[in-house]
Amino acid sequence: MTTREVRTGVYICHCGTNIAGTVDVAAVSRYASQLDSVVVARDYRFMCSEPGQEMIKRDIKELGLNRVVVASCSPKMHEPTFRKACEQAGLNRHLFQMANIREHCSWVTSDREEATEKAKALVRAAVRRVFYHEPLEIREVPVNPNTLVVGGGIAGIQAALQIANSRHKVYLVEREPSIGGHMIQMDKTFPTLDCSACILTPHMSELGSHPYIELFTYSEVEEVSGYVGNFKARIRKKARYVDEQKCTGCGVCQEKCPWKVPSEFEMGLGQRKVIYTPFPQAVPNVPVIDRENCIYFQKGKCRACEKFCEAGAINFNDEDKLIEVEVGNVIIATGFQNFDPSLAAQYGYGKFDDIITGLQFERLCNATGPTAGNIQLKDGSVPRSVAIVHCVGSRDEEFHDYCSRVCCMYALKHSHLIKERTDAQVYQIFTDIRCFGKDYEDFYERLAGEGVNFVRGKVKRVASADGKGLDQGKLMITAEDPDNGKVSQVFADMVILCAAIEPRQDTDKVARIFSVNCKADGFFLERHPKLDPVATMTDGIYVVGCCQGPKDIPDTVSQASAAAAKILAVVTKGKVELEASTAVIDEVLCSGCRICNLLCPYNAISFDAEKKVSNINEALCKGCGTCVAACPSRAITHRHFTTEEIMAEIEGVLV
Amino acid sequence: MDMELIQQIRGKARSLLEEGTVEGVIGYERAGDGVTSRPLFAYDSSAAERLIFDDTCTHNLVKYLLGKRGKKMAVMVKPCDSRAINLLLNERQIDRDKVFIIGVGCPGVVETEWNHKSETLQARCRSCLLTKPLVYDVLLGRELARKAEEETYSDILEAEAESVVSRREFWREQFSRCIRCYACRQVCPGCYCPVCFAEQLEPLWVGIRIAPEENTLWQTIRTFHLAGRCIGCNECERVCPVDIPLSLLNRKLEKDVKELFAFQAGLDPEEPPPFATFRKEEMPELGE
């Protein structure tokens, strides 16, 4: 570029009166026309309009411009617009620079003189900077049409089915022996009160037999490498000790297994066998042997399951298998875990009987649950009073500041189910009732009319009411109104704690594997909270459902569909554009200290042990600049943010 | 001179060379004045017979490992010098399995000049708390119980109390003597960039003119590049031909880094350096 004369065009936008109201745009334009390398400077009412863009295109062609500066709004807003205009006139999009004289200038002062001076300085900086710009090549890479979905809850199921129904391959990886997630544990869903399993199981079985879905249950993703369109994932399929091809799902092994342990699916309220499927409708309907508790594995005797299995499906020599898959996109749908209420001593969880979590209650009132749907206390009797405590671990400075969003509604649902099946008094101990969703307010009105007692307060203590006469054997809940400090006491036989939705314990590890970020509250961070809520900063990796933040089933399903649609758009297009403004390492200057390797948030930098220098994978680099700033030897250059460009810009502002 | 220790060192060097464990041994020998010492590169067992160790052995020999990358070398390391080993391991400049570290117990090093040895311990030795090297393959000589004075940074605190104007005057005077010989850089175990900023022409970070402004810029950038990395061997100040008190600058930054990040360079070969890490608690004003 240095051999060719630099010819710059400068365009000052009025933005109606947004800029022109405060900045003397004509004066800025006159000033710009005298700057070195500037061939033409114009001002116009709306540069982003069709005629505004045409003006730029015409000048590029007629005046032979090879640099363009537009002084207008934030580049976040219209940089793509003007870059496109340049490209349409045959100019590389990176030979363009934008000066923000609205947000950084006219909107921050009403002083016309100062605003005009600052606008001149910003234009001067942009003109000096653009002088050093170089055309960057825009590269495209083909997209592998397969998708990896991680997590087989409602989010993963929805996304997988939607993509697979377009006849594109999906690999679904689920950690547990069956898909279904938390939703399959639930009894009824609010606000419609339809049966959770009834609406979910058809999707589960469709998924299980779908020709375009390969299901890996009892499996985990261990490693992901590559970049958008071209990821490689390593999946560890844990030893099941039951041959999935041979097993007919008859269930005899579970019947004959003599050993029982508390069931995770029943939240510890019931028991399961050591060879088990977590629940009857499991997909796949193939049991696993829980090696830790299996007497054969621990003591070398038993093999009852093997003896009775007619299909000969039991294989005690089964081993973990590692499987590599190649995919173009990844959906993370790893869900949530419940806050452990025993961490907050005031709730008495684990200390007294008949204090259970909301999810435990779902199992308790489920017809397939441990009590066949009878709401009962530990001693088998029917409770005469039940207290439902909201915000356990949520909206609580000590644990999670955020609202878990679903508790108010399921607490109302629980009170309805209790009223329907028992004569118990129900108390809702709440801080605020939040009915944000469609038809939720109606649901609240309806249930409020069913004779539920609403008590406002944050629970301070749950204790035994023994020695208080009539309330013998009951639990005493003390709550304090957060606004007026009024203290209430409620006596109940059963307490249901609405435990917070929280990020899974291994979220950090998962984030590292997939190169995504977490917010301070631990949930995965989306690219933009409003305009790009399911994408992440890593292209081709999407987050949906509760792993991105607490949400209800409709929102989860919407997100899953959104991610599927976004992925199908990319798959249909068949190729993706790579960031051109990447970092590049000068091998001569690199001292091989590897500081950049560790800092790169996208795992884009590797170390070449032969040459003893670091290398940047340009397909992975997002141009964040972290390595450029950190390099102690200044061996890394950031294309489009070179030292010359930045220095020229700074000098332009200062002189 | 502790002849017993010297015999041990020579014996060790000899066996390392004869058994082919290393290609060479970097140690000390008597200098031409018969009083002070200088570095020795011994590549055969006869050269190993010239090895010595006493309180004149001031050089930080770790620097020389950078020029022998890829070769298996043995190096004599005093407790203070061992921090340079950790620094270079931390910054991946040397491979641990390529270096055989002969740790030596050190009674402290005295101020010397050509043909003359004083009785005064060097200032850095007076506040040295290390009784033996932090890392070694063999430790020769005794581990010494030291009665060091606590590092109080009293001179730094005094300098900080001065006004900006008087500090500027002080350093202007000091830097005006700098002849930009870069001896301070050449001797520093932390200075190993393949191309130093002082020699880059595009962009020209610091002008080549030898004048107070450019000299100040050179010394300022050099010092900052050692922030959180200087291991306090003070070789830069020792070799400065115009006696610029560089330790004042290095120790000021050492003190700041210690206060801000609770970090001292060269103590741990694995702990990530503060300027290559970010922890939220370092900036409470950012909030959650």
mmCIF file with all atom_site columns, N, CA, C and O in Angstrom, chain B residues 187-201:
data_model
loop_
_atom_site.group_PDB
_atom_site.id
_atom_site.type_symbol
_atom_site.label_atom_id
_atom_site.label_alt_id
_atom_site.label_comp_id
_atom_site.label_asym_id
_atom_site.label_entity_id
_atom_site.label_seq_id
_atom_site.pdbx_PDB_ins_code
_atom_site.Cartn_x
_atom_site.Cartn_y
_atom_site.Cartn_z
_atom_site.occupancy
_atom_site.B_iso_or_equiv
_atom_site.pdbx_formal_charge
_atom_site.auth_seq_id
_atom_site.auth_comp_id
_atom_site.auth_asym_id
_atom_site.auth_atom_id
_atom_site.pdbx_PDB_model_num
ATOM 1  N N  . VAL B 1 187 ? 23.601 -8.294  31.566 1.00 0.00 ? 187 VAL B N  1
ATOM 2  C CA . VAL B 1 187 ? 23.920 -9.124  32.722 1.00 0.00 ? 187 VAL B CA 1
ATOM 3  C C  . VAL B 1 187 ? 22.658 -9.671  33.397 1.00 0.00 ? 187 VAL B C  1
ATOM 4  O O  . VAL B 1 187 ? 22.723 -10.600 34.188 1.00 0.00 ? 187 VAL B O  1
ATOM 5  N N  . CYS B 1 188 ? 21.503 -9.097  33.042 1.00 0.00 ? 188 CYS B N  1
ATOM 6  C CA . CYS B 1 188 ? 20.264 -9.428  33.765 1.00 0.00 ? 188 CYS B CA 1
ATOM 7  C C  . CYS B 1 188 ? 19.706 -10.780 33.318 1.00 0.00 ? 188 CYS B C  1
ATOM 8  O O  . CYS B 1 188 ? 19.485 -11.007 32.130 1.00 0.00 ? 188 CYS B O  1
ATOM 9  N N  . PRO B 1 189 ? 19.452 -11.703 34.251 1.00 0.00 ? 189 PRO B N  1
ATOM 10 C CA . PRO B 1 189 ? 18.889 -13.002 33.856 1.00 0.00 ? 189 PRO B CA 1
ATOM 11 C C  . PRO B 1 189 ? 17.454 -12.878 33.345 1.00 0.00 ? 189 PRO B C  1
ATOM 12 O O  . PRO B 1 189 ? 16.955 -13.790 32.688 1.00 0.00 ? 189 PRO B O  1
ATOM 13 N N  . GLY B 1 190 ? 16.795 -11.759 33.622 1.00 0.00 ? 190 GLY B N  1
ATOM 14 C CA . GLY B 1 190 ? 15.409 -11.584 33.178 1.00 0.00 ? 190 GLY B CA 1
ATOM 15 C C  . GLY B 1 190 ? 15.304 -10.920 31.816 1.00 0.00 ? 190 GLY B C  1
ATOM 16 O O  . GLY B 1 190 ? 14.212 -10.778 31.268 1.00 0.00 ? 190 GLY B O  1
ATOM 17 N N  . CYS B 1 191 ? 16.438 -10.456 31.253 1.00 0.00 ? 191 CYS B N  1
ATOM 18 C CA . CYS B 1 191 ? 16.400 -9.788  29.956 1.00 0.00 ? 191 CYS B CA 1
ATOM 19 C C  . CYS B 1 191 ? 16.831 -10.775 28.877 1.00 0.00 ? 191 CYS B C  1
ATOM 20 O O  . CYS B 1 191 ? 18.018 -11.054 28.742 1.00 0.00 ? 191 CYS B O  1
ATOM 21 N N  . TYR B 1 192 ? 15.857 -11.301 28.128 1.00 0.00 ? 192 TYR B N  1
ATOM 22 C CA . TYR B 1 192 ? 16.231 -12.291 27.124 1.00 0.00 ? 192 TYR B CA 1
ATOM 23 C C  . TYR B 1 192 ? 15.396 -12.177 25.856 1.00 0.00 ? 192 TYR B C  1
ATOM 24 O O  . TYR B 1 192 ? 15.367 -13.090 25.048 1.00 0.00 ? 192 TYR B O  1
ATOM 25 N N  . CYS B 1 193 ? 14.655 -11.073 25.672 1.00 0.00 ? 193 CYS B N  1
ATOM 26 C CA . CYS B 1 193 ? 13.856 -10.945 24.446 1.00 0.00 ? 193 CYS B CA 1
ATOM 27 C C  . CYS B 1 193 ? 14.780 -11.117 23.239 1.00 0.00 ? 193 CYS B C  1
ATOM 28 O O  . CYS B 1 193 ? 15.877 -10.569 23.216 1.00 0.00 ? 193 CYS B O  1
ATOM 29 N N  . PRO B 1 194 ? 14.331 -11.870 22.224 1.00 0.00 ? 194 PRO B N  1
ATOM 30 C CA . PRO B 1 194 ? 15.186 -12.050 21.047 1.00 0.00 ? 194 PRO B CA 1
ATOM 31 C C  . PRO B 1 194 ? 15.589 -10.715 20.426 1.00 0.00 ? 194 PRO B C  1
ATOM 32 O O  . PRO B 1 194 ? 16.720 -10.567 19.964 1.00 0.00 ? 194 PRO B O  1
ATOM 33 N N  . VAL B 1 195 ? 14.663 -9.764  20.372 1.00 0.00 ? 195 VAL B N  1
ATOM 34 C CA . VAL B 1 195 ? 15.013 -8.414  19.924 1.00 0.00 ? 195 VAL B CA 1
ATOM 35 C C  . VAL B 1 195 ? 14.498 -7.434  20.976 1.00 0.00 ? 195 VAL B C  1
ATOM 36 O O  . VAL B 1 195 ? 13.297 -7.325  21.188 1.00 0.00 ? 195 VAL B O  1
ATOM 37 N N  . CYS B 1 196 ? 15.413 -6.751  21.635 1.00 0.00 ? 196 CYS B N  1
ATOM 38 C CA . CYS B 1 196 ? 15.050 -5.833  22.715 1.00 0.00 ? 196 CYS B CA 1
ATOM 39 C C  . CYS B 1 196 ? 14.326 -4.619  22.129 1.00 0.00 ? 196 CYS B C  1
ATOM 40 O O  . CYS B 1 196 ? 14.626 -4.181  21.017 1.00 0.00 ? 196 CYS B O  1
ATOM 41 N N  . PHE B 1 197 ? 13.380 -4.069  22.891 1.00 0.00 ? 197 PHE B N  1
ATOM 42 C CA . PHE B 1 197 ? 12.648 -2.895  22.395 1.00 0.00 ? 197 PHE B CA 1
ATOM 43 C C  . PHE B 1 197 ? 13.618 -1.758  22.063 1.00 0.00 ? 197 PHE B C  1
ATOM 44 O O  . PHE B 1 197 ? 13.351 -0.941  21.186 1.00 0.00 ? 197 PHE B O  1
ATOM 45 N N  . ALA B 1 198 ? 14.747 -1.722  22.775 1.00 0.00 ? 198 ALA B N  1
ATOM 46 C CA . ALA B 1 198 ? 15.695 -0.630  22.560 1.00 0.00 ? 198 ALA B CA 1
ATOM 47 C C  . ALA B 1 198 ? 16.347 -0.711  21.180 1.00 0.00 ? 198 ALA B C  1
ATOM 48 O O  . ALA B 1 198 ? 16.943 0.255   20.715 1.00 0.00 ? 198 ALA B O  1
ATOM 49 N N  . GLU B 1 199 ? 16.228 -1.860  20.557 1.00 0.00 ? 199 GLU B N  1
ATOM 50 C CA . GLU B 1 199 ? 16.857 -2.022  19.254 1.00 0.00 ? 199 GLU B CA 1
ATOM 51 C C  . GLU B 1 199 ? 15.857 -2.207  18.124 1.00 0.00 ? 199 GLU B C  1
ATOM 52 O O  . GLU B 1 199 ? 16.226 -2.501  17.001 1.00 0.00 ? 199 GLU B O  1
ATOM 53 N N  . GLN B 1 200 ? 14.570 -2.049  18.447 1.00 0.00 ? 200 GLN B N  1
ATOM 54 C CA . GLN B 1 200 ? 13.575 -2.142  17.384 1.00 0.00 ? 200 GLN B CA 1
ATOM 55 C C  . GLN B 1 200 ? 13.451 -0.786  16.696 1.00 0.00 ? 200 GLN B C  1
ATOM 56 O O  . GLN B 1 200 ? 13.428 0.249   17.364 1.00 0.00 ? 200 GLN B O  1
ATOM 57 N N  . LEU B 1 201 ? 13.381 -0.820  15.388 1.00 0.00 ? 201 LEU B N  1
ATOM 58 C CA . LEU B 1 201 ? 13.303 0.444   14.649 1.00 0.00 ? 201 LEU B CA 1
ATOM 59 C C  . LEU B 1 201 ? 11.881 0.753   14.193 1.00 0.00 ? 201 LEU B C  1
ATOM 60 O O  . LEU B 1 201 ? 11.540 1.897   13.967 1.00 0.00 ? 201 LEU B O  1
#
